[in-house]
Coordinates of C-alpha atoms in Angstrom, one line a residue:
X1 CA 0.0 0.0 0.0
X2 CA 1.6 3.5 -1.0
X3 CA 1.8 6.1 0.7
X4 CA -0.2 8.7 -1.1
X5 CA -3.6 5.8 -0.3
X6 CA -2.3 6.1 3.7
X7 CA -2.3 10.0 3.3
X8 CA -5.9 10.1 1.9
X9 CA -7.6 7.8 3.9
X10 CA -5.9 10.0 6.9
X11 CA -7.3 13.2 5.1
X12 CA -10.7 11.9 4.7
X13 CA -10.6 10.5 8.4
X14 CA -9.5 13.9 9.4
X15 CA -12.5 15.9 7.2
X16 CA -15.3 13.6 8.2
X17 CA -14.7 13.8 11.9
X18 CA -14.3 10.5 12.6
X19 CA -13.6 6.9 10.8
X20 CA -17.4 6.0 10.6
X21 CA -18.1 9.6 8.9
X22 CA -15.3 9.3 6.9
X23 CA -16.4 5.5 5.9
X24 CA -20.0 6.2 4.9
X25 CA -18.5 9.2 2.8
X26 CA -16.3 7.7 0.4
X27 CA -17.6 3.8 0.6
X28 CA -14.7 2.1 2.5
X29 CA -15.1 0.2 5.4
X30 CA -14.4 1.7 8.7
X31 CA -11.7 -1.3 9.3
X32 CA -9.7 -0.6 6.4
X33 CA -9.5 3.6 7.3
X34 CA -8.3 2.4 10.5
X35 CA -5.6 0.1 9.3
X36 CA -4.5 2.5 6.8
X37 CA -3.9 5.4 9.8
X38 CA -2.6 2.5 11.6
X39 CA 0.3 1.9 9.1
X40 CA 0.7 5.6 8.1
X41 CA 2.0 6.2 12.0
X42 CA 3.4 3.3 11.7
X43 CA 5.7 4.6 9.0
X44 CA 5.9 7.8 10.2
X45 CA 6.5 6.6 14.0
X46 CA 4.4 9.2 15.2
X47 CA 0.8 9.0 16.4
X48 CA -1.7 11.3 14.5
X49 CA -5.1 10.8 16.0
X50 CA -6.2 10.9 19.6
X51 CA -9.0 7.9 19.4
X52 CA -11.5 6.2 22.0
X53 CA -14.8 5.0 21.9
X54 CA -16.1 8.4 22.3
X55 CA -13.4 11.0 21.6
X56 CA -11.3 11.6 18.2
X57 CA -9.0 14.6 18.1
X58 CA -5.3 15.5 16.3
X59 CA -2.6 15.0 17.7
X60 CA 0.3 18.2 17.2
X61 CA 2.3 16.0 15.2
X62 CA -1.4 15.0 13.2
X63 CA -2.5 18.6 13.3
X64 CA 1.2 19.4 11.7
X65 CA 0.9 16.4 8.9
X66 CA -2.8 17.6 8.0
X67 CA -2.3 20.9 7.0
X68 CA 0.8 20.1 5.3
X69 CA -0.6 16.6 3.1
X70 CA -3.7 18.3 2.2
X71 CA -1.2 20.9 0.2
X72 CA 0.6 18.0 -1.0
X73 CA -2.9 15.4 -2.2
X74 CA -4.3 19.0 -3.6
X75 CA -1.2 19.9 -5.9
X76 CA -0.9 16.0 -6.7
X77 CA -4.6 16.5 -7.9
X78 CA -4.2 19.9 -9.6
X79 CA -1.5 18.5 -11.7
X80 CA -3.7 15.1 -12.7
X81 CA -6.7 17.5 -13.9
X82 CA -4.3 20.2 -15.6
X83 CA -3.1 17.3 -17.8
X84 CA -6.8 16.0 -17.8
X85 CA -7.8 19.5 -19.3
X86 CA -5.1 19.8 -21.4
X87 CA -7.1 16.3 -23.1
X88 CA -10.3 18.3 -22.5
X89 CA -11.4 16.4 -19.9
X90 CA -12.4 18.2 -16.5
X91 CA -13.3 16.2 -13.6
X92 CA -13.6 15.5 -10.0
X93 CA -15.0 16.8 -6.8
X94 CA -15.0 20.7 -5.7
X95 CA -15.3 21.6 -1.8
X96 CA -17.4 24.7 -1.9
X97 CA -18.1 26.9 1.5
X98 CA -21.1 29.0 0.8
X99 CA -23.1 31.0 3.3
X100 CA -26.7 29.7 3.4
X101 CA -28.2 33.1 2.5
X102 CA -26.8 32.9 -1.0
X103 CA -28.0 29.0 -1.3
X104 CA -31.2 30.1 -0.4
X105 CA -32.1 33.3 -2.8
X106 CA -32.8 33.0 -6.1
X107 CA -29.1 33.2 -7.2
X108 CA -28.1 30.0 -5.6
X109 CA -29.3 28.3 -9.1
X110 CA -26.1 29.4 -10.1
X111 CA -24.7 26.1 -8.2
X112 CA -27.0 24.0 -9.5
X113 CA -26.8 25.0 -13.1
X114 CA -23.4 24.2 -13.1
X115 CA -23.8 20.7 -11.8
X116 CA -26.3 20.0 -14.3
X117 CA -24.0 21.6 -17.1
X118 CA -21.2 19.8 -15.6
X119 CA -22.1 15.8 -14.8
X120 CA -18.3 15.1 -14.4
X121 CA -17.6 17.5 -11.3
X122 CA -19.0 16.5 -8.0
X123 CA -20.1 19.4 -6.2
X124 CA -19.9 19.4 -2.4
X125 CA -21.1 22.3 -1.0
X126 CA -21.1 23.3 3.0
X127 CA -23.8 26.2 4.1
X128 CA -22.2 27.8 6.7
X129 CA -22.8 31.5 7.6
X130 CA -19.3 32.0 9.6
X131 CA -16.0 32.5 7.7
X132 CA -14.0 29.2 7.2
X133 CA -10.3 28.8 7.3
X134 CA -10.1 27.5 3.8
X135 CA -6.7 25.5 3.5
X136 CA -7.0 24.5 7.5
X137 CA -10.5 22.8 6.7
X138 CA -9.6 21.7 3.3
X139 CA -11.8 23.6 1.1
X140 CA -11.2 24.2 -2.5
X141 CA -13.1 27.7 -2.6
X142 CA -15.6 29.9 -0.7
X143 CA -18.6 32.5 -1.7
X144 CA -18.3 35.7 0.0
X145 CA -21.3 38.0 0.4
X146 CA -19.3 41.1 1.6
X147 CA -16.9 44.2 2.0
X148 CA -13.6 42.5 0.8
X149 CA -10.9 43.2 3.5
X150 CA -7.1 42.6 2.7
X151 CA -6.5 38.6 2.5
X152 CA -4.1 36.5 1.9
X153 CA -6.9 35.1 -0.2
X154 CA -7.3 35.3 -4.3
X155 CA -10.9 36.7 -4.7
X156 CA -12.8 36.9 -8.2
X157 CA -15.6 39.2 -8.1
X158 CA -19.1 37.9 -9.7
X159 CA -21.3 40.8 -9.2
X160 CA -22.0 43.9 -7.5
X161 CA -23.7 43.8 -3.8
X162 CA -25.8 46.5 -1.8
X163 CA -28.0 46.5 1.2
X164 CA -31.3 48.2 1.5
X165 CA -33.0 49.5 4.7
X166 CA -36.8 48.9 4.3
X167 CA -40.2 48.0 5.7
X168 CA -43.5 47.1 4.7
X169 CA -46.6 49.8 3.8
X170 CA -47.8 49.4 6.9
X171 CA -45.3 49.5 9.2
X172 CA -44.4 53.1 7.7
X173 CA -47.9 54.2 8.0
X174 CA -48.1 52.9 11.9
X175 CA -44.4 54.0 12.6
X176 CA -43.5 56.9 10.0
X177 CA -40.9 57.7 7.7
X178 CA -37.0 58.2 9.2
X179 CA -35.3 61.1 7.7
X180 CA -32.3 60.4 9.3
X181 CA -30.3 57.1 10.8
X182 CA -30.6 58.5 14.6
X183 CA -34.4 58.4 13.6
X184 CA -34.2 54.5 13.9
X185 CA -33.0 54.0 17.3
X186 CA -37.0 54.9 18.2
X187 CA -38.3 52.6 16.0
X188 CA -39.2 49.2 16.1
X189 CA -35.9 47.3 13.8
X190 CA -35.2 43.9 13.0
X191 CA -32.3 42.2 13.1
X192 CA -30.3 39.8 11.8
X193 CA -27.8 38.3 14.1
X194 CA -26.1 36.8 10.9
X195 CA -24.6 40.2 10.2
X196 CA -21.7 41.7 11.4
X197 CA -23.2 44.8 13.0
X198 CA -26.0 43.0 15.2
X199 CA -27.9 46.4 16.8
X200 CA -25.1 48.7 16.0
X201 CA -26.3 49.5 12.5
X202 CA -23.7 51.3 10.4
X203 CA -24.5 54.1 8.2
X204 CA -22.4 56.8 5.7
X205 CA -23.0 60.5 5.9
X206 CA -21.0 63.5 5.4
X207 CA -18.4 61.7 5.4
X208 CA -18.2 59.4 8.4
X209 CA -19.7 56.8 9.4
X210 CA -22.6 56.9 11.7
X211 CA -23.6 54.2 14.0
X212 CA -26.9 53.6 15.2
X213 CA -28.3 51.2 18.3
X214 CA -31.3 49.6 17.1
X215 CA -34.1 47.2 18.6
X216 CA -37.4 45.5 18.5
X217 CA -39.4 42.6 18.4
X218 CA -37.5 40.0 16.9
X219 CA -33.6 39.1 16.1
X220 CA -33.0 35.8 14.1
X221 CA -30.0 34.8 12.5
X222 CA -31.8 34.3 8.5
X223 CA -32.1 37.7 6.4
X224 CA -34.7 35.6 5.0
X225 CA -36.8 35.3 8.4
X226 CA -36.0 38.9 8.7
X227 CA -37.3 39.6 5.1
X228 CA -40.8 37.7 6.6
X229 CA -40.5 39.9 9.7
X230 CA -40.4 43.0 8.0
X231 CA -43.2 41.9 4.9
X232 CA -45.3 40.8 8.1
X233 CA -44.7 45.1 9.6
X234 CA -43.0 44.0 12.7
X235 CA -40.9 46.8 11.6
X236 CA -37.6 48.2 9.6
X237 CA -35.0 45.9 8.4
X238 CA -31.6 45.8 6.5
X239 CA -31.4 43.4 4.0
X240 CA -29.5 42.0 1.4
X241 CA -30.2 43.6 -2.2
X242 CA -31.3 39.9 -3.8
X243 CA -33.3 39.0 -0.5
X244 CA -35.5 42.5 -1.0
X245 CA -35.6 42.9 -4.6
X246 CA -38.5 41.2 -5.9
X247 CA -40.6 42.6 -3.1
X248 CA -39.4 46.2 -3.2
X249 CA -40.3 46.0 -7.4
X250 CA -43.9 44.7 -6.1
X251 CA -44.2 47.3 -3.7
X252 CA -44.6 45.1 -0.7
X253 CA -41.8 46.7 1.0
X254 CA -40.4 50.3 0.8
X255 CA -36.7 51.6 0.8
X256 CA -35.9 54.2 3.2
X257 CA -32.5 55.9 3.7
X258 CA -31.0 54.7 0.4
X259 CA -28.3 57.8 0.5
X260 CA -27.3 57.1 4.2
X261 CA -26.4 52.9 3.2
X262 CA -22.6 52.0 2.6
X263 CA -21.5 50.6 -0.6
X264 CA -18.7 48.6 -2.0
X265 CA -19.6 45.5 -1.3
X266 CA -19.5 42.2 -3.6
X267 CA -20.3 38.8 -4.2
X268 CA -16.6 37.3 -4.4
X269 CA -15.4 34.0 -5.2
X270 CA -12.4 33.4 -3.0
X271 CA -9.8 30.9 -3.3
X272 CA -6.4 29.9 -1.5
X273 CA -3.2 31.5 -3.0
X274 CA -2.2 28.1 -4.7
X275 CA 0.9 27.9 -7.7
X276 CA -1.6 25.9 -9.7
X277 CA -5.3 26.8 -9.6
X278 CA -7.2 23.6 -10.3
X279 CA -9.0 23.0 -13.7
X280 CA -11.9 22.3 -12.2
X281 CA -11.7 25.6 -9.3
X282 CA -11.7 27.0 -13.1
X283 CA -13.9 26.0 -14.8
X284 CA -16.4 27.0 -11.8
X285 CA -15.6 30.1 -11.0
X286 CA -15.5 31.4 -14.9
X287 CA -18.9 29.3 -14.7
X288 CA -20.4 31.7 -11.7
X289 CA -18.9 34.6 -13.2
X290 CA -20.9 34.5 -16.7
X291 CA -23.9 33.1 -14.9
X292 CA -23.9 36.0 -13.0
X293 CA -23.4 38.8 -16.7
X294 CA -26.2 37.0 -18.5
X295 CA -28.5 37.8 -15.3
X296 CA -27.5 41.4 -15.6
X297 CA -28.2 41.7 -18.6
X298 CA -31.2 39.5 -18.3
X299 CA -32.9 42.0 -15.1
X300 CA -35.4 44.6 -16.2
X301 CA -33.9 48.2 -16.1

């Protein structure tokens, strides 16, 4: 048994949480992972894993040997499917971290276009609202619904993205119209937990930024729930612009304070800083970003 099997039966071990996880995942018996762990120590004559019946943990020397064979099985791969593309043939599996709002809007078809476009790519894809460590958890890319700060990161931009505060008919006739952000720390406000701001809402005028302490009736971490709250007139909420689009065109909620909201932000696709980007990272990514021109263009102006 090679070396290279040892390493990615210890990878996928690793990734699954456990040998059972890991088992069911790729369609190996739990035995077998365990024997080849077993003889990767063995030839490394270090122990990796911390397992009992009930606990499984890394080791420092397994935490070390993670990080750095997960470089290693990744460039081994990246070179197999650059020569596979150069035959035109682009396969395999893509780890995807994407926040659950952008699965759950309208433009999460994006992913599922491309796995019906693409039959040879498996597409594994993790919701998860919080900001993963992409090469310590082993993920091939990311979606990013946000304010790009300075990374060590390689980020491709697939569209533009803006926030809108806004409430239902209703709620504005009960409640009023704010002229001004301070206006909203008197008014019943929404708020999603999944952002960074919480009740400290952040807003741009002459020139500074203003922050504003809001609350209310409800705080949930889903700008979807939040998009419910505020269609139901529990009050004002900020919201992604894809999440409030469709109901802003129908009228069912109203925009206030448009010229007070910061810009800048995006929908990126982020990637490690890798000397070969995988074929198939590729062929995704340039996948997302047309998907995302041809619904430009496609939009109503």
């Amino acid at each position: 048994m090679d070396t290279l099997t040892r390493m990615r039966a210890f990878i996928e071990v690793v990734e699954a949480e456990g040998f059972s996880a890991a088992a069911r995942k790729i369609g190996r018996s739990k035995a077998l992972l365990s024997k080849y762990v077993r003889e990767l120590e063995d030839e490394l004559g270090a122990l990796l894993l911390n397992r009992t019946t009930r606990q499984f943990s890394l080791t420092e020397a397994g935490h070390t040997y993670f990080g750095r064979a997960s470089e290693i099985i990744r460039e081994i791969d990246s070179l197999q499917e650059t020569v596979r593309e150069s035959a035109g043939d682009v396969r395999g599996r893509i780890k995807l971290s994407a926040p659950r709002t952008f699965a759950d809007a309208q433009i999460g078809q994006s992913m599922i276009d491309f796995a019906r476009d693409h039959p040879d790519i498996v597409l594994e894809i993790r919701l998860d609202d919080r900001f993963v460590d992409l090469v310590e958890e082993g993920f091939d890319l990311a979606i990013r619904i946000t304010r790009l700060e300075n990374s060590s990161l390689i980020a491709r931009k697939l569209a533009p993205f803006s926030i809108c505060l806004c409430a239902s008919p209703e709620a504005i006739a009960k409640y009023g119209t704010p002229s001004r952000p301070q206006d909203l720390a008197n008014l019943p406000c929404i708020i999603d937990t999944n952002g960074r701001w919480l009740s400290n809402w952040p807003f741009a005028g002459a020139g500074e930024t203003i922050s504003v302490s809001v609350s209310g009736p409800i705080e949930v971490n889903s700008p979807i729930a939040a998009r419910a709250a505020a269609l139901a007139g529990l009050g004002f909420a900020i919201l992604p612009d894809f999440i409030a689009a469709a109901e802003i065109d129908s009228g069912r909620l109203v925009p206030v304070l448009g010229e007070y909201l910061p810009d800048g932000r995006g929908i990126f696709a982020v990637y490690p800083h890798r000397r070969y980007l995988p074929a198939k990272v590729r062929v995704f990514v340039d996948y997302l970003v047309q998907w995302f021109k041809a619904r430009e263009k496609s939009q109503p102006v």
